[in-house]
């Protein structure tokens, strides 16, 4: 992974000093080498961190097209062989070729039309000296990021906002509207927490020429039911091949490979496939599992167990080349990593209680020589999609016999009528009836319960309109359309800054095979019957992983654990520090306006002595309090207050 920067002053004013400042600000993301190129009013910068074997010989910005093209790219191409064949490159020539070189050759050959042919992670800026044009693009699923600032006479792009803030033209000013979005966990719609800085959306290309900037999509997700395999066996075989390939292409590394391994399905699948592929090459895999402290006896909510160790151990035991490590929190608290996270992510961490064990995993991985960490964060929307919305889709479409049959199987497998009723009826209820039910019986999804946003500030920002603009339902009514639901969640999750921040913090790159474009397209295009059939949820994955995961995992869909179940002990250790932080926030005008500080103060004063895993307490402390503190600390740092 690398960090990219580019600037174009349309009046031709020299930008040599500008691009140097931008590149220097991004050096923490690429400490293995940096360089800049400038000519008149255009400049490109690049910072490199060696993660791929081919990175060692990479030198950017790179010139091609007989000197007419200049490229700065953060890129990992997952279809190198396919691209090389299409470009007429022999295998011997491809060997050792940097991905940026292959990318430039693709752009030389096909121009902008070559961008959709790229599989993998990329964010790049390409200056065309002949056409006086700047082209920027970001991969379809947004694994790598690109931030933009445009003023009357300038366009600047960078891998992180701090690269743009290095310019005098770009003030470091927060957007109240986006602070509200961030507190409510709404998709950003291409905007950031900073005024005048946006993101290039995943799957989009920017073309700037003649002082005009045009942004358009180069990737569209497949339509629902657009893939119709002849049989279930054919679908399973195709899925297995894609799953193996999505993991295989993410194993390229200058160091060892690690994986997150919980007791659930997604990380178990990724770990199992990686171990199988690495084992064939006589390589080892280190799997990391977060577990509670020794002797912890608390139980998780909703029947979820608190110790993921046994379930994860069952997966690791199937593969002799897995080295399995348990990670405990020790004396760390959710406040310990806030400043590091804000500095490297350029935004507040979204889950401080989980961040401490994720940080410890990365720290131990780094110390063990691991450079790539495999995850399965997108799995619920792709490989392990349950198919549950298929029930309401059948009912809504008038397929009553199939609906009745699936409900019957679901009742038998779940040993009760509630799952079938909720899957059938709840998605189709009129919104007022759903809200009445939710508030009468569940009371779990009130945004003023699970966030720290000030109610007055939320009303000023017209928070329900913000949610509607984002395509998000704050009532959290179950979706009646599984394809639309998965697209909404996929579009909501943008982990590019998180991945780059973890890389800067620990030198370990996080890669998610379940986010592979080919996997996403395949899963979105399949009809619901391949995911839910005869009451078996995530059926496609369970069939594909027979013999690769323990039978207990395949029967149950994984052992649903509760990550960092001892989070409340870590939070309690920092109670005094939390009270002091709230006092500092009360001195911040923006924090007072955006955050419900009186509520946070009451939470500290009325600290629970038990019942930590009840929905009310969990929402108030694990979610609202910890996230509110993270946003507040971010606001203070950006305001220039005490660090």
Coordinates of C-alpha atoms in Angstrom, one line a residue:
X1 CA 0.0 0.0 0.0
X2 CA 1.2 3.5 -0.7
X3 CA 0.0 7.1 -0.2
X4 CA -0.8 9.3 -3.3
X5 CA -1.0 13.0 -3.7
X6 CA -1.6 15.3 -6.6
X7 CA -2.3 19.0 -7.2
X8 CA -3.3 21.0 -10.3
X9 CA -3.4 24.8 -10.2
X10 CA -5.3 25.7 -13.3
X11 CA -3.6 29.1 -13.7
X12 CA -0.2 27.3 -14.1
X13 CA 1.3 28.6 -10.9
X14 CA 4.2 26.3 -9.9
X15 CA 3.3 23.7 -7.4
X16 CA 6.7 22.2 -6.5
X17 CA 6.6 23.4 -2.9
X18 CA 2.9 22.4 -2.6
X19 CA 3.4 18.8 -3.7
X20 CA 6.4 18.5 -1.4
X21 CA 4.3 19.5 1.6
X22 CA 1.5 17.2 0.7
X23 CA 3.9 14.2 0.3
X24 CA 5.7 15.0 3.5
X25 CA 2.4 15.0 5.4
X26 CA 1.6 11.5 4.1
X27 CA 5.0 10.0 4.8
X28 CA 3.8 7.9 7.8
X29 CA 1.8 5.8 5.3
X30 CA 4.8 5.2 3.2
X31 CA 8.1 5.3 5.1
X32 CA 10.0 3.1 2.7
X33 CA 10.5 5.8 0.0
X34 CA 9.0 8.9 -1.4
X35 CA 9.4 11.2 -4.4
X36 CA 7.6 14.0 -6.2
X37 CA 7.2 15.1 -9.8
X38 CA 6.0 18.6 -10.9
X39 CA 5.8 20.6 -14.0
X40 CA 4.3 24.0 -14.0
X41 CA 0.9 23.9 -12.3
X42 CA 0.8 20.1 -11.9
X43 CA 2.4 18.0 -9.3
X44 CA 2.2 14.3 -8.2
X45 CA 3.7 12.7 -5.1
X46 CA 4.1 9.2 -3.8
X47 CA 5.1 7.5 -0.5
X48 CA 5.8 3.8 -0.5
X49 CA 5.5 1.0 2.0
X50 CA 6.9 -2.3 0.8
X51 CA 4.2 -4.9 1.3
X52 CA 4.2 -6.8 -2.0
X53 CA 7.4 -8.6 -3.2
X54 CA 7.3 -6.4 -6.3
X55 CA 7.2 -3.2 -4.3
X56 CA 10.9 -3.2 -3.6
X57 CA 11.7 -2.2 -7.1
X58 CA 8.8 0.3 -7.4
X59 CA 9.7 3.9 -8.0
X60 CA 6.9 6.5 -8.3
X61 CA 5.7 8.8 -9.7
X62 CA 6.2 6.7 -12.8
X63 CA 6.5 8.0 -16.3
X64 CA 5.1 6.2 -19.4
X65 CA 3.5 6.6 -22.8
X66 CA 6.7 8.0 -24.3
X67 CA 6.9 10.5 -21.6
X68 CA 3.3 11.8 -21.9
X69 CA 1.9 10.0 -18.8
X70 CA 2.8 10.4 -15.2
X71 CA 1.3 8.1 -12.6
X72 CA 1.2 8.0 -8.8
X73 CA -0.7 5.0 -7.5
X74 CA -1.5 3.0 -4.4
X75 CA -2.3 -0.4 -6.1
X76 CA -2.5 -4.1 -5.5
X77 CA -3.7 -5.8 -8.7
X78 CA -5.3 -9.2 -8.0
X79 CA -5.6 -10.2 -11.7
X80 CA -2.0 -9.7 -12.8
X81 CA -1.8 -12.7 -15.0
X82 CA -5.0 -11.9 -16.8
X83 CA -4.0 -8.3 -17.4
X84 CA -0.5 -9.4 -18.6
X85 CA -2.0 -11.9 -21.0
X86 CA -4.3 -9.3 -22.5
X87 CA -1.4 -6.9 -22.8
X88 CA 0.8 -9.5 -24.5
X89 CA 3.3 -9.6 -21.7
X90 CA 5.2 -12.9 -21.2
X91 CA 5.3 -14.5 -17.8
X92 CA 9.1 -13.9 -17.4
X93 CA 8.5 -10.2 -18.0
X94 CA 5.7 -10.0 -15.5
X95 CA 7.8 -11.6 -12.8
X96 CA 9.1 -8.9 -10.5
X97 CA 7.1 -6.2 -12.3
X98 CA 5.6 -3.6 -9.9
X99 CA 1.9 -3.4 -9.9
X100 CA 2.2 0.3 -10.7
X101 CA 4.1 -0.6 -13.8
X102 CA 1.4 -3.0 -14.9
X103 CA -1.3 -0.5 -14.1
X104 CA 0.5 2.2 -16.2
X105 CA 0.8 -0.3 -19.2
X106 CA -2.9 -1.0 -18.9
X107 CA -3.7 2.7 -19.0
X108 CA -1.4 3.2 -21.9
X109 CA -3.1 0.4 -23.9
X110 CA -6.7 1.0 -23.0
X111 CA -7.0 4.5 -21.5
X112 CA -9.9 5.1 -19.2
X113 CA -11.6 2.0 -20.6
X114 CA -9.0 -0.1 -18.9
X115 CA -10.1 0.9 -15.4
X116 CA -13.1 -1.6 -15.2
X117 CA -10.7 -4.4 -16.1
X118 CA -8.7 -3.9 -12.9
X119 CA -9.3 -6.3 -10.1
X120 CA -8.0 -5.5 -6.7
X121 CA -7.3 -2.4 -4.6
X122 CA -6.2 0.9 -6.2
X123 CA -6.4 4.6 -5.9
X124 CA -4.4 6.6 -8.4
X125 CA -3.7 9.9 -10.1
X126 CA -2.6 10.0 -13.8
X127 CA -1.5 13.2 -15.5
X128 CA -1.7 13.2 -19.3
X129 CA 0.7 15.8 -20.5
X130 CA -0.4 15.5 -24.1
X131 CA -4.1 16.1 -23.4
X132 CA -3.5 18.4 -20.4
X133 CA -5.8 16.1 -18.3
X134 CA -5.8 14.6 -14.8
X135 CA -7.5 11.2 -14.3
X136 CA -8.1 9.8 -10.8
X137 CA -9.8 6.5 -9.9
X138 CA -10.7 4.3 -7.0
X139 CA -11.4 0.6 -6.9
X140 CA -15.0 -0.7 -7.1
X141 CA -15.3 -1.7 -3.4
X142 CA -13.2 1.1 -2.0
X143 CA -10.3 -0.8 -0.4
X144 CA -8.0 2.2 -1.0
X145 CA -9.2 5.8 -0.6
X146 CA -8.8 9.1 -2.3
X147 CA -9.8 12.5 -0.8
X148 CA -10.5 15.6 -2.9
X149 CA -10.4 19.4 -2.5
X150 CA -11.6 21.6 -5.2
X151 CA -11.6 25.4 -5.1
X152 CA -12.0 27.9 -7.9
X153 CA -8.5 27.6 -9.4
X154 CA -7.2 24.3 -7.9
X155 CA -7.9 20.6 -7.6
X156 CA -5.9 18.5 -5.0
X157 CA -6.2 14.8 -4.2
X158 CA -4.6 12.8 -1.5
X159 CA -4.8 9.4 0.2
X160 CA -5.8 11.0 3.5
X161 CA -7.1 14.4 4.5
X162 CA -3.9 15.4 6.2
X163 CA -2.3 15.5 2.7
X164 CA -4.8 18.2 1.7
X165 CA -4.5 20.1 5.0
X166 CA -0.8 20.5 4.2
X167 CA -1.9 23.2 1.7
X168 CA -2.5 26.7 2.8
X169 CA -5.6 26.8 0.6
X170 CA -7.3 24.0 2.6
X171 CA -8.4 25.1 6.1
X172 CA -8.8 22.4 8.8
X173 CA -12.4 23.1 9.6
X174 CA -15.0 20.6 10.7
X175 CA -18.5 20.2 9.1
X176 CA -21.4 20.1 11.6
X177 CA -23.5 18.3 9.1
X178 CA -20.9 15.5 8.7
X179 CA -20.3 15.4 12.5
X180 CA -24.1 14.6 12.8
X181 CA -23.7 11.9 10.2
X182 CA -20.7 10.4 11.9
X183 CA -22.4 10.3 15.3
X184 CA -25.5 8.6 13.8
X185 CA -23.2 6.2 11.9
X186 CA -24.8 7.2 8.6
X187 CA -23.1 6.7 5.2
X188 CA -21.1 9.8 4.3
X189 CA -22.4 10.3 0.7
X190 CA -18.9 11.1 -0.4
X191 CA -18.4 13.8 2.2
X192 CA -16.0 13.8 5.2
X193 CA -16.0 15.3 8.6
X194 CA -14.0 18.2 7.2
X195 CA -15.5 21.1 5.2
X196 CA -14.4 21.4 1.6
X197 CA -13.0 17.8 1.6
X198 CA -14.9 15.0 -0.1
X199 CA -14.0 11.4 -1.1
X200 CA -14.0 10.0 -4.6
X201 CA -16.7 7.3 -4.2
X202 CA -15.6 3.7 -4.7
X203 CA -16.0 2.6 -8.3
X204 CA -15.7 6.1 -9.7
X205 CA -13.3 7.9 -12.0
X206 CA -12.5 11.6 -11.9
X207 CA -11.5 13.4 -15.1
X208 CA -10.3 17.0 -14.9
X209 CA -9.7 19.0 -18.0
X210 CA -10.1 22.6 -19.1
X211 CA -10.8 23.7 -15.6
X212 CA -13.8 21.3 -15.3
X213 CA -14.1 18.3 -13.1
X214 CA -16.3 15.3 -14.0
X215 CA -16.9 12.4 -11.7
X216 CA -18.6 9.3 -13.1
X217 CA -19.1 5.6 -12.2
X218 CA -17.1 2.9 -13.9
X219 CA -18.7 0.0 -12.0
X220 CA -22.3 -1.0 -11.4
X221 CA -23.3 -3.9 -9.1
X222 CA -25.1 -6.7 -10.9
X223 CA -28.9 -6.8 -10.8
X224 CA -30.7 -9.2 -8.4
X225 CA -31.2 -12.7 -9.9
X226 CA -29.1 -11.9 -12.9
X227 CA -27.1 -15.1 -12.5
X228 CA -29.0 -18.3 -12.9
X229 CA -26.7 -21.4 -12.3
X230 CA -28.2 -24.6 -13.8
X231 CA -27.9 -26.4 -10.5
X232 CA -26.9 -25.9 -6.9
X233 CA -23.8 -28.0 -7.5
X234 CA -22.8 -25.7 -10.3
X235 CA -23.2 -22.7 -8.0
X236 CA -21.2 -24.3 -5.2
X237 CA -18.4 -25.2 -7.5
X238 CA -18.2 -21.7 -9.0
X239 CA -18.3 -20.2 -5.5
X240 CA -15.5 -22.4 -4.2
X241 CA -13.3 -21.3 -7.1
X242 CA -14.0 -17.6 -6.4
X243 CA -13.5 -18.0 -2.7
X244 CA -10.1 -19.7 -3.2
X245 CA -9.0 -17.1 -5.7
X246 CA -10.1 -14.2 -3.5
X247 CA -7.9 -15.5 -0.7
X248 CA -5.0 -16.6 -2.9
X249 CA -4.5 -13.2 -4.5
X250 CA -4.3 -11.6 -1.0
X251 CA -1.5 -13.8 0.1
X252 CA 1.2 -11.8 -1.7
X253 CA 3.4 -10.3 1.0
X254 CA 7.0 -9.5 1.9
X255 CA 6.3 -11.0 5.3
X256 CA 4.2 -13.6 7.0
X257 CA 0.4 -13.9 6.9
X258 CA -2.0 -13.6 9.8
X259 CA -5.7 -13.8 10.2
X260 CA -8.4 -12.6 12.6
X261 CA -10.2 -15.8 13.8
X262 CA -13.4 -15.5 15.8
X263 CA -15.8 -18.3 16.5
X264 CA -18.1 -17.2 13.7
X265 CA -18.3 -18.2 10.0
X266 CA -16.6 -15.4 8.1
X267 CA -13.2 -15.3 9.8
X268 CA -13.3 -19.1 10.1
X269 CA -13.8 -19.5 6.3
X270 CA -11.1 -17.0 5.4
X271 CA -8.7 -18.6 7.9
X272 CA -9.5 -22.1 6.7
X273 CA -9.0 -21.3 3.0
X274 CA -5.8 -19.4 3.7
X275 CA -4.4 -22.2 5.8
X276 CA -5.2 -24.7 3.0
X277 CA -3.5 -22.6 0.3
X278 CA -0.5 -21.8 2.4
X279 CA -0.1 -25.4 3.5
X280 CA 0.2 -26.5 -0.1
X281 CA 3.2 -24.1 -0.3
X282 CA 4.6 -25.3 3.0
X283 CA 3.9 -22.0 4.6
X284 CA 2.3 -21.2 8.0
X285 CA -0.5 -19.0 9.1
X286 CA -0.9 -17.2 12.5
X287 CA -4.5 -16.9 13.6
X288 CA -5.4 -14.4 16.4
X289 CA -8.5 -14.7 18.6
X290 CA -9.6 -12.2 21.1
X291 CA -10.7 -13.8 24.4
X292 CA -11.6 -12.4 27.8
X293 CA -9.3 -12.3 30.8
X294 CA -8.6 -15.5 32.7
X295 CA -11.5 -16.4 35.0
X296 CA -14.0 -14.1 33.5
X297 CA -17.5 -15.5 34.0
X298 CA -19.9 -13.0 32.5
X299 CA -22.3 -14.2 29.8
X300 CA -23.0 -12.4 26.6
X301 CA -26.5 -11.1 25.6
X302 CA -29.1 -12.9 23.5
X303 CA -27.5 -16.3 24.1
X304 CA -24.1 -15.3 22.6
X305 CA -21.1 -16.8 24.4
X306 CA -18.4 -14.6 25.7
X307 CA -15.3 -16.8 25.0
X308 CA -14.7 -17.3 21.4
X309 CA -11.6 -19.4 22.1
X310 CA -13.2 -22.9 21.9
X311 CA -15.0 -22.3 18.6
X312 CA -11.9 -20.7 17.1
X313 CA -9.7 -23.5 18.4
X314 CA -11.9 -26.1 16.6
X315 CA -11.1 -24.3 13.3
X316 CA -7.4 -24.0 14.0
X317 CA -7.2 -27.7 15.0
X318 CA -8.2 -28.8 11.5
X319 CA -5.0 -27.3 9.9
X320 CA -1.6 -28.3 11.2
X321 CA 0.1 -25.2 9.7
X322 CA -2.0 -22.7 11.9
X323 CA -0.3 -21.2 14.9
X324 CA -3.1 -20.1 17.1
X325 CA -2.8 -17.1 19.6
X326 CA -5.3 -15.9 22.2
X327 CA -5.3 -12.1 22.7
X328 CA -6.4 -10.6 26.1
X329 CA -6.9 -7.0 26.9
X330 CA -4.7 -6.8 29.9
X331 CA -4.6 -3.4 31.5
X332 CA -5.5 -1.4 28.4
X333 CA -8.5 0.8 28.2
X334 CA -10.6 2.1 25.3
X335 CA -9.1 5.6 25.7
X336 CA -5.5 4.3 25.3
X337 CA -5.5 4.3 21.5
X338 CA -7.8 7.3 20.7
X339 CA -5.0 9.8 19.9
X340 CA -3.1 7.3 17.8
X341 CA -6.3 6.3 16.0
X342 CA -7.3 10.0 15.3
X343 CA -3.8 10.8 14.1
X344 CA -3.6 7.8 11.7
X345 CA -7.2 7.5 10.6
X346 CA -7.9 11.3 10.3
X347 CA -11.2 10.6 11.9
X348 CA -12.4 9.3 15.3
X349 CA -12.4 5.5 15.8
X350 CA -15.9 4.1 15.5
X351 CA -15.6 1.4 18.1
X352 CA -13.1 2.2 20.8
X353 CA -14.1 -0.9 22.9
X354 CA -13.1 -3.2 20.0
X355 CA -10.2 -1.1 18.9
X356 CA -8.0 -2.0 21.9
X357 CA -8.0 -5.8 21.1
X358 CA -7.7 -5.1 17.3
X359 CA -4.7 -2.9 18.1
X360 CA -3.1 -5.6 20.3
X361 CA -3.5 -8.2 17.5
X362 CA -1.8 -5.8 15.1
X363 CA 0.9 -5.1 17.6
X364 CA 1.7 -8.7 18.2
X365 CA 1.5 -9.5 14.4
X366 CA 4.0 -6.7 13.7
X367 CA 6.4 -8.0 16.3
X368 CA 6.1 -11.5 14.7
X369 CA 7.1 -10.4 11.2
X370 CA 3.5 -10.5 9.9
X371 CA 2.7 -7.9 7.2
X372 CA -0.7 -9.0 6.0
X373 CA -3.8 -9.6 8.2
X374 CA -6.7 -11.3 6.6
X375 CA -10.2 -10.4 7.8
X376 CA -13.8 -11.2 6.9
X377 CA -15.6 -8.0 7.7
X378 CA -17.8 -7.9 4.6
X379 CA -18.8 -11.6 4.9
X380 CA -22.3 -11.1 6.3
X381 CA -23.3 -9.3 3.1
X382 CA -21.4 -11.7 0.7
X383 CA -20.2 -15.2 1.5
X384 CA -22.3 -15.8 4.6
X385 CA -25.4 -13.9 3.6
X386 CA -28.2 -15.6 5.5
X387 CA -30.8 -15.2 2.8
X388 CA -33.5 -14.4 5.4
X389 CA -35.1 -11.5 3.3
X390 CA -35.9 -14.2 0.7
X391 CA -38.9 -15.1 2.9
X392 CA -40.5 -11.7 2.6
X393 CA -39.5 -11.5 -1.1
X394 CA -41.5 -14.7 -1.7
X395 CA -44.5 -13.4 0.2
X396 CA -44.4 -10.0 -1.5
X397 CA -44.1 -11.7 -4.9
X398 CA -47.0 -13.9 -4.4
X399 CA -45.1 -17.2 -4.4
X400 CA -47.2 -18.5 -1.5
X401 CA -46.5 -22.2 -1.8
X402 CA -42.7 -21.7 -1.8
X403 CA -43.1 -19.2 1.0
X404 CA -45.1 -21.7 3.1
X405 CA -42.6 -24.4 2.5
X406 CA -39.6 -22.3 3.5
X407 CA -41.4 -21.0 6.6
X408 CA -42.2 -24.6 7.6
X409 CA -38.6 -25.6 7.3
X410 CA -37.5 -22.5 9.1
X411 CA -39.9 -23.3 12.0
X412 CA -38.5 -26.8 12.3
X413 CA -34.9 -25.8 12.2
X414 CA -35.3 -22.8 14.6
X415 CA -37.7 -24.8 16.8
X416 CA -40.3 -22.0 17.0
X417 CA -42.5 -19.8 14.9
X418 CA -40.9 -16.4 15.7
X419 CA -38.1 -16.5 13.1
X420 CA -40.6 -17.3 10.3
X421 CA -43.1 -14.7 11.4
X422 CA -40.5 -11.9 11.8
X423 CA -38.9 -12.8 8.4
X424 CA -42.3 -12.7 6.7
X425 CA -44.2 -9.9 8.4
X426 CA -41.9 -7.4 9.9
X427 CA -40.2 -6.2 6.6
X428 CA -43.7 -5.6 5.1
X429 CA -45.2 -3.7 7.9
X430 CA -46.1 0.0 7.2
X431 CA -43.4 2.2 8.9
X432 CA -45.8 3.6 11.6
X433 CA -46.7 0.1 12.7
X434 CA -43.1 -1.1 12.8
X435 CA -42.2 1.9 14.9
X436 CA -45.1 1.2 17.3
X437 CA -43.9 -2.4 17.7
X438 CA -40.3 -1.5 18.1
X439 CA -40.9 1.1 20.7
X440 CA -43.4 -1.1 22.6
X441 CA -41.5 -4.4 22.7
X442 CA -37.8 -3.9 21.8
X443 CA -36.7 -0.3 22.4
X444 CA -33.3 -1.2 20.9
X445 CA -32.9 1.2 18.0
X446 CA -33.5 4.7 19.3
X447 CA -30.5 6.7 17.9
X448 CA -30.5 8.8 21.1
X449 CA -29.9 5.6 23.0
X450 CA -27.0 4.2 21.1
X451 CA -25.3 7.4 20.1
X452 CA -24.1 10.5 22.1
X453 CA -25.6 13.0 19.7
X454 CA -27.3 16.0 21.3
X455 CA -31.1 15.8 20.6
X456 CA -31.2 19.5 20.0
X457 CA -28.2 19.3 17.6
X458 CA -29.9 16.3 15.8
X459 CA -33.0 18.3 15.3
X460 CA -31.1 21.3 14.0
X461 CA -29.4 19.0 11.5
X462 CA -32.8 17.5 10.6
X463 CA -31.4 14.0 11.3
X464 CA -34.1 12.0 9.7
X465 CA -33.6 13.9 6.5
X466 CA -29.9 13.1 6.7
X467 CA -30.7 9.4 7.1
X468 CA -33.1 9.5 4.2
X469 CA -30.5 11.1 2.0
X470 CA -28.1 8.4 3.0
X471 CA -30.6 5.7 2.1
X472 CA -30.6 4.5 5.7
X473 CA -33.6 3.7 7.9
X474 CA -33.0 4.9 11.5
X475 CA -36.0 2.7 12.6
X476 CA -33.9 -0.4 11.6
X477 CA -37.0 -2.1 10.2
X478 CA -35.9 -5.5 8.6
X479 CA -35.4 -5.2 4.8
X480 CA -37.9 -6.7 2.5
X481 CA -35.3 -6.7 -0.4
X482 CA -32.1 -8.6 0.3
X483 CA -30.3 -7.3 -2.7
X484 CA -31.1 -3.6 -1.7
X485 CA -30.1 -4.4 1.9
X486 CA -26.7 -5.7 0.9
X487 CA -26.0 -2.9 -1.4
X488 CA -26.9 -0.3 1.3
X489 CA -24.6 -2.0 3.8
X490 CA -21.8 -2.4 1.3
X491 CA -22.1 1.3 0.3
X492 CA -22.2 2.3 4.0
X493 CA -18.9 0.6 4.9
X494 CA -15.8 2.5 3.8
X495 CA -12.8 1.0 5.6
X496 CA -10.1 2.6 3.4
X497 CA -9.0 5.1 6.1
X498 CA -9.1 2.4 8.7
X499 CA -6.9 0.1 6.7
X500 CA -4.4 2.9 5.9
X501 CA -4.5 4.0 9.5
X502 CA -3.7 0.5 10.8
X503 CA -0.9 0.3 8.3
X504 CA 0.6 3.5 9.6
X505 CA 0.2 2.5 13.2
X506 CA 1.5 -1.0 13.0
X507 CA 3.0 -1.7 9.5
X508 CA 0.3 -4.4 9.0
X509 CA -2.1 -4.3 6.0
X510 CA -5.6 -5.6 6.5
X511 CA -7.1 -7.4 3.5
X512 CA -10.6 -8.8 3.3
X513 CA -11.3 -11.6 0.8
X514 CA -15.0 -11.2 1.4
X515 CA -14.7 -7.7 -0.1
X516 CA -13.3 -9.1 -3.4
X517 CA -15.2 -7.6 -6.3
X518 CA -15.7 -10.9 -8.0
X519 CA -17.1 -12.4 -4.8
X520 CA -19.4 -9.4 -4.3
X521 CA -20.7 -9.6 -7.8
X522 CA -21.3 -13.3 -7.7
X523 CA -23.2 -13.1 -4.4
X524 CA -25.3 -10.1 -5.3
X525 CA -26.3 -11.7 -8.6
X526 CA -27.5 -15.1 -7.2
X527 CA -31.2 -15.6 -6.4
X528 CA -32.1 -15.9 -2.7
X529 CA -32.9 -19.6 -3.0
X530 CA -29.1 -20.4 -3.1
X531 CA -28.7 -18.7 0.3
X532 CA -31.8 -20.0 2.1
X533 CA -33.3 -23.3 1.2
X534 CA -35.2 -25.9 3.3
X535 CA -34.7 -23.6 6.3
X536 CA -30.8 -23.7 6.0
X537 CA -29.4 -20.1 6.1
X538 CA -26.1 -19.3 4.4
X539 CA -26.6 -22.6 2.6
X540 CA -24.2 -21.9 -0.3
X541 CA -21.3 -21.3 2.1
X542 CA -22.1 -24.3 4.2
X543 CA -22.1 -26.6 1.2
X544 CA -18.9 -25.1 -0.1
X545 CA -17.1 -25.5 3.2
X546 CA -17.9 -29.1 3.9
X547 CA -14.7 -30.8 5.1
X548 CA -13.0 -27.4 5.4
X549 CA -14.7 -26.3 8.7
X550 CA -15.8 -28.2 11.7
X551 CA -19.2 -29.8 11.4
X552 CA -20.4 -27.8 14.4
X553 CA -19.7 -24.6 12.5
X554 CA -21.6 -25.8 9.4
X555 CA -24.6 -26.9 11.4
X556 CA -24.9 -23.8 13.5
X557 CA -23.5 -21.2 11.1
X558 CA -20.7 -20.6 13.5
X559 CA -20.7 -20.1 17.3
X560 CA -22.1 -16.6 17.8
X561 CA -19.7 -14.9 20.1
X562 CA -19.6 -11.5 21.8
X563 CA -16.3 -9.8 21.0
X564 CA -14.5 -8.2 23.9
X565 CA -17.1 -9.3 26.4
X566 CA -15.0 -7.9 29.2
X567 CA -15.1 -4.4 27.6
X568 CA -16.8 -3.0 30.7
X569 CA -13.9 -3.8 32.9
X570 CA -11.6 -1.9 30.6
X571 CA -14.0 1.0 30.5
X572 CA -14.4 1.0 34.3
X573 CA -10.6 1.3 34.7
X574 CA -10.7 4.6 32.8
X575 CA -13.7 6.0 34.7
X576 CA -11.7 8.8 36.3
X577 CA -10.0 9.6 32.9
X578 CA -13.4 9.7 31.2
X579 CA -14.8 12.2 33.8
X580 CA -11.7 14.4 33.1
X581 CA -12.2 14.1 29.4
X582 CA -15.9 15.2 29.7
X583 CA -14.7 18.3 31.6
X584 CA -12.4 19.2 28.7
X585 CA -15.2 18.6 26.2
X586 CA -17.4 21.0 28.2
X587 CA -14.9 23.8 27.3
X588 CA -15.3 23.1 23.6
X589 CA -18.0 25.1 21.9
X590 CA -18.5 22.5 19.1
X591 CA -18.4 19.5 21.5
X592 CA -21.1 21.2 23.7
X593 CA -23.2 21.7 20.6
X594 CA -22.9 18.3 19.0
X595 CA -22.6 16.0 22.0
X596 CA -25.1 15.3 24.8
X597 CA -22.5 16.0 27.4
X598 CA -25.1 16.2 30.3
X599 CA -26.1 12.6 29.5
X600 CA -22.4 11.5 29.3
X601 CA -21.8 13.1 32.7
X602 CA -24.8 11.3 34.2
X603 CA -23.5 8.0 32.8
X604 CA -20.2 8.5 34.6
X605 CA -21.9 9.5 37.8
X606 CA -24.3 6.6 37.7
X607 CA -21.8 3.9 36.9
X608 CA -23.3 0.4 36.8
X609 CA -22.3 -2.3 39.2
X610 CA -23.7 -5.1 37.1
X611 CA -26.1 -6.0 34.3
X612 CA -23.4 -4.8 31.8
X613 CA -24.8 -6.9 28.9
X614 CA -28.3 -5.7 29.1
X615 CA -29.3 -3.8 25.9
X616 CA -29.8 -0.6 27.8
X617 CA -26.5 -0.6 29.5
X618 CA -24.6 -1.8 26.5
X619 CA -26.1 0.9 24.3
X620 CA -25.4 3.6 26.9
X621 CA -21.8 2.7 27.7
X622 CA -20.2 0.5 25.1
X623 CA -21.8 2.5 22.2
X624 CA -22.9 6.0 23.2
X625 CA -20.3 6.8 25.8
X626 CA -17.2 5.4 24.2
X627 CA -18.1 6.7 20.7
X628 CA -19.1 10.0 22.1
X629 CA -15.7 10.3 23.8
X630 CA -13.9 9.4 20.5
X631 CA -15.8 12.1 18.5
X632 CA -15.3 14.6 21.3
X633 CA -11.5 14.0 21.4
X634 CA -11.4 14.3 17.6
X635 CA -13.3 17.6 17.8
X636 CA -10.9 19.0 20.4
X637 CA -7.9 18.0 18.4
X638 CA -9.2 19.6 15.3
X639 CA -10.2 22.8 17.2
X640 CA -6.6 23.0 18.4
X641 CA -7.4 22.4 22.0
X642 CA -5.4 20.5 24.6
X643 CA -3.9 17.4 23.0

